[in-house]
Coordinates of N, CA and C in Angstrom, one line a residue:
M25 N 1.0 -1.1 0.0 CA 0.0 0.0 -0.1 C 0.9 1.1 -0.2
D26 N 0.6 2.1 -0.8 CA 1.1 3.3 -0.8 C 0.7 4.4 0.0
I27 N 1.7 5.0 1.0 CA 1.3 6.0 1.9 C 1.7 7.2 1.3
E28 N 0.7 8.0 1.2 CA 0.9 9.4 0.5 C 0.8 10.5 1.6
W29 N 1.6 11.5 1.5 CA 1.6 12.6 2.5 C 1.4 14.0 1.7
T30 N 0.3 14.8 2.2 CA 0.3 16.2 1.5 C 1.3 17.1 2.3
D31 N 2.1 17.7 1.6 CA 3.2 18.6 2.3 C 2.6 19.4 3.2
N32 N 3.4 19.6 4.2 CA 3.1 20.4 5.6 C 2.2 19.8 6.6
F33 N 2.0 18.4 6.2 CA 0.9 17.9 7.2 C 1.6 17.9 8.5
E34 N 0.3 18.0 9.9 CA 1.0 18.1 11.1 C -0.1 17.2 11.6
I35 N 0.1 16.2 12.5 CA -0.6 15.2 13.2 C -0.2 14.9 14.4
R36 N -0.9 15.0 15.6 CA -0.5 14.5 17.0 C -1.7 13.7 17.5
V37 N -1.1 12.7 18.4 CA -2.0 11.7 18.9 C -1.6 11.6 20.4
R38 N -2.8 11.9 21.2 CA -2.6 11.9 22.6 C -3.6 10.8 23.1
A39 N -3.0 10.3 24.2 CA -4.1 9.3 25.1 C -3.9 9.8 26.3
E40 N -5.1 9.9 26.9 CA -5.3 10.3 28.4 C -6.6 9.7 28.9
D41 N -6.8 8.9 30.1 CA -7.7 8.6 30.7 C -8.9 7.9 29.9
G42 N -8.2 6.9 29.1 CA -9.2 6.0 28.1 C -9.7 6.7 26.8
T43 N -9.2 8.0 26.5 CA -9.6 8.8 25.4 C -8.4 9.0 24.7
V44 N -8.7 8.9 23.2 CA -7.6 9.1 22.3 C -8.0 10.2 21.5
L45 N -7.0 11.2 21.3 CA -7.4 12.6 20.6 C -6.4 12.5 19.6
V46 N -6.8 12.6 18.4 CA -6.1 13.1 17.3 C -6.4 14.3 16.6
S47 N -5.1 15.2 16.4 CA -5.3 16.4 16.1 C -4.5 16.7 14.9
A48 N -5.1 17.2 14.0 CA -4.5 17.3 12.6 C -4.9 18.8 11.9
N49 N -3.7 19.4 11.1 CA -4.3 20.5 10.2 C -4.9 20.1 9.3
R50 N -5.2 20.8 8.1 CA -5.8 20.6 6.8 C -5.1 19.5 6.2
E51 N -3.8 19.8 6.1 CA -3.0 18.7 5.2 C -2.9 17.5 5.9
G52 N -2.9 17.5 7.3 CA -2.7 16.0 8.0 C -4.0 15.5 7.8
L53 N -5.2 16.0 7.9 CA -6.6 15.1 7.8 C -6.6 14.9 6.3
L54 N -6.2 15.5 5.2 CA -6.3 15.1 4.0 C -5.5 13.8 3.8
S55 N -4.4 13.8 4.2 CA -3.4 12.7 4.2 C -4.1 11.6 4.9
L56 N -4.4 11.7 6.3 CA -5.1 10.5 6.8 C -6.3 9.9 6.1
S57 N -7.2 10.8 5.6 CA -8.3 10.3 4.6 C -7.8 9.5 3.7
R58 N -6.7 9.8 2.8 CA -6.5 9.0 1.8 C -5.9 7.9 2.0
Q59 N -5.1 7.9 3.3 CA -4.5 6.4 3.7 C -5.7 5.5 4.4
L60 N -6.5 6.1 4.9 CA -7.7 5.2 5.4 C -8.7 4.8 4.3
A61 N -8.9 5.5 3.2 CA -9.5 4.9 2.1 C -8.8 3.9 1.4
A62 N -7.3 4.1 1.5 CA -6.4 3.0 0.9 C -6.5 1.8 1.7
L63 N -6.4 1.7 3.1 CA -6.6 0.9 3.8 C -7.7 0.1 3.8
A64 N -8.9 0.7 3.6 CA -10.2 -0.1 3.3 C -10.1 -1.0 2.4
E65 N -9.3 -0.8 1.2 CA -9.2 -1.6 0.1 C -8.3 -2.7 0.2
E66 N -7.4 -2.9 1.3 CA -6.4 -3.8 1.6 C -7.1 -5.1 2.2
Q67 N -6.3 -6.0 2.4 CA -6.7 -7.4 3.1 C -6.9 -7.4 4.6
P68 N -8.0 -7.9 5.2 CA -7.9 -7.9 6.8 C -6.7 -8.2 7.3
G69 N -6.2 -7.7 8.4 CA -5.2 -7.7 8.8 C -4.1 -6.6 8.7
S70 N -4.2 -5.9 7.2 CA -3.5 -4.8 7.1 C -3.7 -3.8 7.9
H71 N -2.4 -3.1 8.2 CA -2.4 -1.9 8.8 C -1.8 -0.7 8.6
I72 N -1.8 0.4 9.2 CA -0.8 1.6 9.1 C -0.6 1.9 10.4
H73 N 0.8 2.0 10.6 CA 1.5 2.3 11.8 C 2.3 3.7 11.9
Y74 N 1.6 4.5 12.8 CA 2.0 6.1 13.0 C 2.7 6.1 14.2
D75 N 3.8 6.9 14.3 CA 4.5 7.2 15.5 C 5.4 8.3 15.1
R76 N 5.9 8.9 16.2 CA 6.8 10.2 16.1 C 7.8 10.1 15.3
Y77 N 8.4 8.9 14.9 CA 9.7 8.8 14.0 C 9.4 8.9 12.7
N78 N 7.9 8.6 12.2 CA 7.8 8.4 10.7 C 6.8 9.3 10.3
S79 N 5.8 10.0 11.4 CA 4.7 10.8 10.9 C 3.9 11.7 11.8
L80 N 4.2 11.3 13.2 CA 3.4 12.2 14.0 C 4.3 13.3 14.8
E81 N 3.9 14.3 15.0 CA 4.5 15.2 15.9 C 5.2 14.6 17.4
D82 N 6.3 15.2 17.5 CA 7.2 15.0 18.8 C 6.0 14.9 20.1
G83 N 6.2 14.0 20.8 CA 5.3 13.8 22.1 C 4.1 13.1 21.9
S84 N 3.8 12.8 20.6 CA 2.6 12.0 20.4 C 2.7 10.5 20.7
E85 N 1.6 9.9 20.8 CA 1.7 8.3 21.3 C 1.7 7.8 19.9
E86 N 2.1 6.6 20.0 CA 1.9 5.7 18.8 C 0.4 5.2 18.4
L87 N 0.1 5.1 17.2 CA -1.2 4.8 16.6 C -1.1 3.9 15.5
I88 N -1.8 2.7 15.7 CA -1.9 1.6 14.7 C -3.4 1.3 14.3
I89 N -3.5 1.6 13.0 CA -5.0 1.2 12.5 C -5.0 0.2 11.5
E90 N -5.7 -0.7 12.0 CA -6.0 -2.0 11.3 C -7.3 -2.5 10.7
R91 N -7.1 -3.1 9.4 CA -8.3 -3.4 8.7 C -8.8 -4.6 9.2
I92 N -10.1 -4.9 9.6 CA -10.6 -6.1 10.0 C -11.5 -6.6 9.1
P93 N -12.1 -7.9 9.2 CA -12.9 -8.3 8.3 C -14.5 -7.6 8.2

């Protein structure tokens, strides 16, 4: 699966007291929407892994989104 990013994207993920907050600018939201649409077409078990080392802002929690049947 190709992961495409819109230039200047910003995405942050925080988890606190059982709540996960995903905050993103316009470019980040567009990037996520394309990636989720692509993931929907993949086989069950496919996933996208987001973390501060490859896509999220510093201080963000790790986020994995998985396609299920």
